[in-house]
mmCIF file of C-alpha atoms in Angstrom:
data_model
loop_
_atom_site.group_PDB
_atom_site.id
_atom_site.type_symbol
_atom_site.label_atom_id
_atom_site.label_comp_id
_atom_site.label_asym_id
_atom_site.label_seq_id
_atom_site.Cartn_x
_atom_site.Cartn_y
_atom_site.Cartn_z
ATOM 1 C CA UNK A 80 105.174 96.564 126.841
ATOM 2 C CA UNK A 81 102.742 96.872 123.787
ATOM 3 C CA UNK A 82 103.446 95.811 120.392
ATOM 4 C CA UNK A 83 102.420 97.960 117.285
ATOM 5 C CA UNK A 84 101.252 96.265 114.585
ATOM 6 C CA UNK A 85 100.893 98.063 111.622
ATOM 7 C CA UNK A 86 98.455 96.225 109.405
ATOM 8 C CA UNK A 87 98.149 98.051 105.125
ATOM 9 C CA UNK A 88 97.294 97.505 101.726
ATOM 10 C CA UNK A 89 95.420 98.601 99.073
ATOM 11 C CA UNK A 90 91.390 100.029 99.536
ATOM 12 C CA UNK A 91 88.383 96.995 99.541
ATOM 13 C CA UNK A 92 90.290 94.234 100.926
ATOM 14 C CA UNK A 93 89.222 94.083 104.288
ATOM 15 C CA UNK A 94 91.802 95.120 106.087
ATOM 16 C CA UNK A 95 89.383 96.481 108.829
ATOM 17 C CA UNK A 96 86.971 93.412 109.316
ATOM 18 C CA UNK A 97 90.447 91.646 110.093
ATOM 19 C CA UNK A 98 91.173 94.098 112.658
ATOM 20 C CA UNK A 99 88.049 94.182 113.988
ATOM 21 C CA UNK A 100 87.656 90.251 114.211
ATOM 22 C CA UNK A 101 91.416 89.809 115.583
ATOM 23 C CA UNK A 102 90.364 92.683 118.452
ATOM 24 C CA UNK A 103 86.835 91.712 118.917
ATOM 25 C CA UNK A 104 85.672 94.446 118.059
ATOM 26 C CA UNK A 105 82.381 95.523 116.631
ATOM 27 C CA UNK A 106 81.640 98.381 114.061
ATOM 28 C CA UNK A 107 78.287 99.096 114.106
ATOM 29 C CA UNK A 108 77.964 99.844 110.162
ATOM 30 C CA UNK A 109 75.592 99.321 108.056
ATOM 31 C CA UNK A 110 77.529 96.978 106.040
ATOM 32 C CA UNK A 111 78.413 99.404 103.357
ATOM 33 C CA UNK A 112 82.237 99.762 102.140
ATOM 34 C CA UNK A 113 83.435 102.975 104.452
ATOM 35 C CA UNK A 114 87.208 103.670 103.806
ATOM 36 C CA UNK A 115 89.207 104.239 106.654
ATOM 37 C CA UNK A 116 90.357 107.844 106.538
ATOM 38 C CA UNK A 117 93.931 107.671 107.919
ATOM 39 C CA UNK A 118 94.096 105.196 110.582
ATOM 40 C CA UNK A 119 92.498 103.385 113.531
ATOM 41 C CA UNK A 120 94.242 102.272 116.128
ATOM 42 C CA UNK A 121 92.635 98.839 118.148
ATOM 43 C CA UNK A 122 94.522 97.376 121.797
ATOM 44 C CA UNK A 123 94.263 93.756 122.947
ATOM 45 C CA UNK A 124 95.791 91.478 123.729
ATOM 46 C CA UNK A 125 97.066 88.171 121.687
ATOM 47 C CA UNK A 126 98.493 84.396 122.616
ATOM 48 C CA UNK A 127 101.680 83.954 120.757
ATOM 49 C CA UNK A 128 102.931 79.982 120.434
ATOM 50 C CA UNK A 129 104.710 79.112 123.969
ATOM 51 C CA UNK A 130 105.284 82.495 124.916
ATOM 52 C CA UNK A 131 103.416 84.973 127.633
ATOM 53 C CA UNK A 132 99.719 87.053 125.818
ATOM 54 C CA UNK A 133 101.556 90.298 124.302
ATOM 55 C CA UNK A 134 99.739 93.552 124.352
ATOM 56 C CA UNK A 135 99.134 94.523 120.873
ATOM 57 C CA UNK A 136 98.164 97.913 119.394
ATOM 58 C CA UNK A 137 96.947 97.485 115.599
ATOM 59 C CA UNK A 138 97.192 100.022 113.357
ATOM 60 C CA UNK A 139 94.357 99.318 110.652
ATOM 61 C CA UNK A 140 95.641 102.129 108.246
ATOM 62 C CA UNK A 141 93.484 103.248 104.935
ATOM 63 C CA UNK A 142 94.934 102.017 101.880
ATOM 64 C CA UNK A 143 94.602 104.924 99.801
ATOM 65 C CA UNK A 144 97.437 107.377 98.491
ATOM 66 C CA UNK A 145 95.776 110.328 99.944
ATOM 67 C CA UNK A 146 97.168 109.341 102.929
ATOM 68 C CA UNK A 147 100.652 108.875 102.335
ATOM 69 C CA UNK A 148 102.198 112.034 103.929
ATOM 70 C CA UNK A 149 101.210 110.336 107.178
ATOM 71 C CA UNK A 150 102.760 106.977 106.653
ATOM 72 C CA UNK A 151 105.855 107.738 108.084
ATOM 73 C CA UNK A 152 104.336 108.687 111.196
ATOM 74 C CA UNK A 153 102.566 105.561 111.080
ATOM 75 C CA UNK A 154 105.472 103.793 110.461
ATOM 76 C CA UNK A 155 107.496 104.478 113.025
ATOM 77 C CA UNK A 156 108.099 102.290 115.448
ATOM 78 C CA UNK A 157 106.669 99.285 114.567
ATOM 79 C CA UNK A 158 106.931 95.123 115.243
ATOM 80 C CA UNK A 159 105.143 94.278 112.696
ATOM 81 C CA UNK A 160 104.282 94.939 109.423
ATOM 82 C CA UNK A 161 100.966 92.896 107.888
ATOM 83 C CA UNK A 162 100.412 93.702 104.049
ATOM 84 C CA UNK A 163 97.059 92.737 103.214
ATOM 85 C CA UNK A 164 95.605 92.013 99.663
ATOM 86 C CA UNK A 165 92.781 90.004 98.013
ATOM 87 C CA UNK A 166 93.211 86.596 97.307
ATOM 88 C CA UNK A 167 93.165 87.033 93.777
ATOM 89 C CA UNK A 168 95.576 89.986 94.072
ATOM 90 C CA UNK A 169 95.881 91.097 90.765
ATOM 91 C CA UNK A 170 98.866 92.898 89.068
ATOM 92 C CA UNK A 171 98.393 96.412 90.168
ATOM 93 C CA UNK A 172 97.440 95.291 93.808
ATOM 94 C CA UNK A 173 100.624 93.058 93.814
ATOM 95 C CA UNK A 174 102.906 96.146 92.639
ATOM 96 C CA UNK A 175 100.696 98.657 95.370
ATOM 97 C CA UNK A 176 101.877 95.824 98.176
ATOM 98 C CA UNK A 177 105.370 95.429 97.004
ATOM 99 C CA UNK A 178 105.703 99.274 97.605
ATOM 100 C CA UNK A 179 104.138 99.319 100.837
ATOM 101 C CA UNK A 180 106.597 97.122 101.734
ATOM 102 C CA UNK A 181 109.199 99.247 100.230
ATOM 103 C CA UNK A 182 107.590 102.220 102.394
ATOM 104 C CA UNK A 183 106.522 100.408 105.664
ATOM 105 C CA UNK A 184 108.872 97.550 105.959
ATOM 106 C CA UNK A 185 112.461 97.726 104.335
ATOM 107 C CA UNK A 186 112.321 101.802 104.758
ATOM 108 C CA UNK A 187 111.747 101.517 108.612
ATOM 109 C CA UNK A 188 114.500 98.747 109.290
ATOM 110 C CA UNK A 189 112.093 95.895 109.757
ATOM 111 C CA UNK A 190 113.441 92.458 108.853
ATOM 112 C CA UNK A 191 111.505 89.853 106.257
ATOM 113 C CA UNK A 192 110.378 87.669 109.419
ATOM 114 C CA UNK A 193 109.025 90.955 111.001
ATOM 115 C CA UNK A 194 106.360 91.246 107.996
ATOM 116 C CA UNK A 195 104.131 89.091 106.147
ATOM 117 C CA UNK A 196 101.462 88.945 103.786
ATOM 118 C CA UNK A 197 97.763 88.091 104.380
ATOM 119 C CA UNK A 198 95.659 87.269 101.300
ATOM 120 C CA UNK A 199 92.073 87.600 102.193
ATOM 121 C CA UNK A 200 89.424 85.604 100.471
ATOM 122 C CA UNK A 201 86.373 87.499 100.813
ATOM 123 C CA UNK A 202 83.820 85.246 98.942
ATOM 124 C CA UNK A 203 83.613 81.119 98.326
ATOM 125 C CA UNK A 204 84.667 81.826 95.101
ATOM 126 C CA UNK A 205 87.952 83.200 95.742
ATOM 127 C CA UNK A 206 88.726 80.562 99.157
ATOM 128 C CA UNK A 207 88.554 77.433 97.461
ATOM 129 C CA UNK A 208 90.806 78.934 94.086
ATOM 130 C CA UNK A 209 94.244 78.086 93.561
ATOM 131 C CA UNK A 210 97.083 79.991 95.689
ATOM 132 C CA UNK A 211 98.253 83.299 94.430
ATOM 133 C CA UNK A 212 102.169 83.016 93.407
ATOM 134 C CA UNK A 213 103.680 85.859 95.079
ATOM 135 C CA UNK A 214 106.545 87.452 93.105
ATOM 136 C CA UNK A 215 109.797 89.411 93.565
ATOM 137 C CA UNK A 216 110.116 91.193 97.133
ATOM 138 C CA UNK A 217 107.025 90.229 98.744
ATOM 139 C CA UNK A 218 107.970 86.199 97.583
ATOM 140 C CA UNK A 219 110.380 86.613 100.556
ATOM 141 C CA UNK A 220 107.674 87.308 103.211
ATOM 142 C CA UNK A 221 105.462 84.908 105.138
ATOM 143 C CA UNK A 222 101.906 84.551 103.704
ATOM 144 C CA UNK A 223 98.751 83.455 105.235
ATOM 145 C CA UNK A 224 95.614 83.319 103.113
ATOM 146 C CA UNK A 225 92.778 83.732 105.444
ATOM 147 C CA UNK A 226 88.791 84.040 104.959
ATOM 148 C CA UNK A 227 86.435 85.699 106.741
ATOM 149 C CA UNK A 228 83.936 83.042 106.094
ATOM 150 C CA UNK A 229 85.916 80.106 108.036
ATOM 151 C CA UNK A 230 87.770 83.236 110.479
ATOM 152 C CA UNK A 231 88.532 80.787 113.201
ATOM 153 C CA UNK A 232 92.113 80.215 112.183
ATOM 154 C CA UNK A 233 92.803 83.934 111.981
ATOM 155 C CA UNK A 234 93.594 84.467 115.545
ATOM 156 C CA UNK A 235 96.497 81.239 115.136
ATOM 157 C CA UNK A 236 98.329 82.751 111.896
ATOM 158 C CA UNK A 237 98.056 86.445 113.426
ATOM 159 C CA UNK A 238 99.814 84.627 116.547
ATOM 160 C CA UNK A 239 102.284 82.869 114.598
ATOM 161 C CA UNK A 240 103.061 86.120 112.378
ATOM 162 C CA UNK A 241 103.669 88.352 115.972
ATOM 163 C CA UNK A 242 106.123 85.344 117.239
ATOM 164 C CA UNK A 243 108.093 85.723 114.284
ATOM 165 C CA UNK A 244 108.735 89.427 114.289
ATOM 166 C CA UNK A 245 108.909 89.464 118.030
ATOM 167 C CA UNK A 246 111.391 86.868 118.098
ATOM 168 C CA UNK A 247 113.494 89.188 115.372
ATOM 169 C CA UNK A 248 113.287 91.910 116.945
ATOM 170 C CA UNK A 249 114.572 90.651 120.475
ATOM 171 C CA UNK A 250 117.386 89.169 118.384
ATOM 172 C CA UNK A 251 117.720 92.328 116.835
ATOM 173 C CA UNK A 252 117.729 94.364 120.700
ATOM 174 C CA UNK A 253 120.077 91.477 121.770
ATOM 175 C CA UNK A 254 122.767 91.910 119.049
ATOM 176 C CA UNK A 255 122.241 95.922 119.780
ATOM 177 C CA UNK A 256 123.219 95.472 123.164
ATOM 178 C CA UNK A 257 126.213 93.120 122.551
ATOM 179 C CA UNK A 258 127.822 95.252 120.771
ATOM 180 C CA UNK A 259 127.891 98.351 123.007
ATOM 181 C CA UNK A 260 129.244 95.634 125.684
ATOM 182 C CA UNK A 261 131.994 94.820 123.565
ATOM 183 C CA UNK A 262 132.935 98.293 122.403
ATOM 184 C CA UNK A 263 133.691 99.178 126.221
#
């Protein structure tokens, strides 16, 4: 079975070295900021704490508003739902994830422990400041503040994210099927 992943947040904040690092995969760039127009989608496969390696599929979607007639489509179907930001996520990047959350998450029936937020510190500067307080919905969700500078835990917290929401949605199935047992 393969697990979608759907991984969004605003423009600039990485979102596709993280997929690219998590899938070891290479983009042969020049370096230079290229949105991603729509969505790329990246298999492999990922160890998840005392459990079997779980096909994933990881939807590294662009950030921007042009593409929001699409999200839906994106949407659908998914484990998990990773809201990425900056580590200094200021205001209107806070409000930006709290509605992708809105859109992605709470809109498509997935539970709290099926999404979570990843703050990325892109420079020095930003990894060794003080932890962003996260506010209102997303204060709910689980957080992981990664860099790309020290990536080597990335793989771990991306594992321990997929348990989660794998776990909830089994629960979820299991409950599903209960109750049709019971109605008969």
């Amino acid at each position: 079975m393969v697990t979608k992943v759907v991984m969004i947040g605003p423009p600039h904040t990485g979102k596709t070295t993280i997929s690219n690092y998590l899938a070891d995969a290479t983009d042969a760039g020049s370096g230079e900021y290229h949105p991603t127009a729509g969505v790329r989608i990246l298999e492999f496969n990922c160890n998840i704490p005392n459990s079997q390696p779980v096909e994933v599929q990881l939807w590294d979607c662009g950030g921007s508003p042009q593409f929001e007639s699409c999200w839906p489509a994106i949407a659908r179907d998914a484990t998990a739902l990773l809201l990425v930001g900056s580590a200094t996520l200021p205001a209107t990047e806070l409000q930006f994830l709290e509605m992708l959350y809105l859109r992605f998450g709470a809109q498509h029936g997935l539970k709290e422990s099926q999404c979570a937020v990843i703050l990325n510190s892109m420079d020095d500067a930003t990894s060794n400041s003080a932890p962003v307080q996260l506010t209102g919905m997303l204060a709910k969700l689980p957080r992981e503040t990664v860099s790309m500078n020290n990536a080597a835990e990335l793989p771990t917290a991306f594992g321990r994210i997929l348990g989660s929401a794998l776990r909830t949605q089994t629960e979820e199935w299991r409950k599903g099927e209960n109750q049709i047992l019971s109605v008969g």
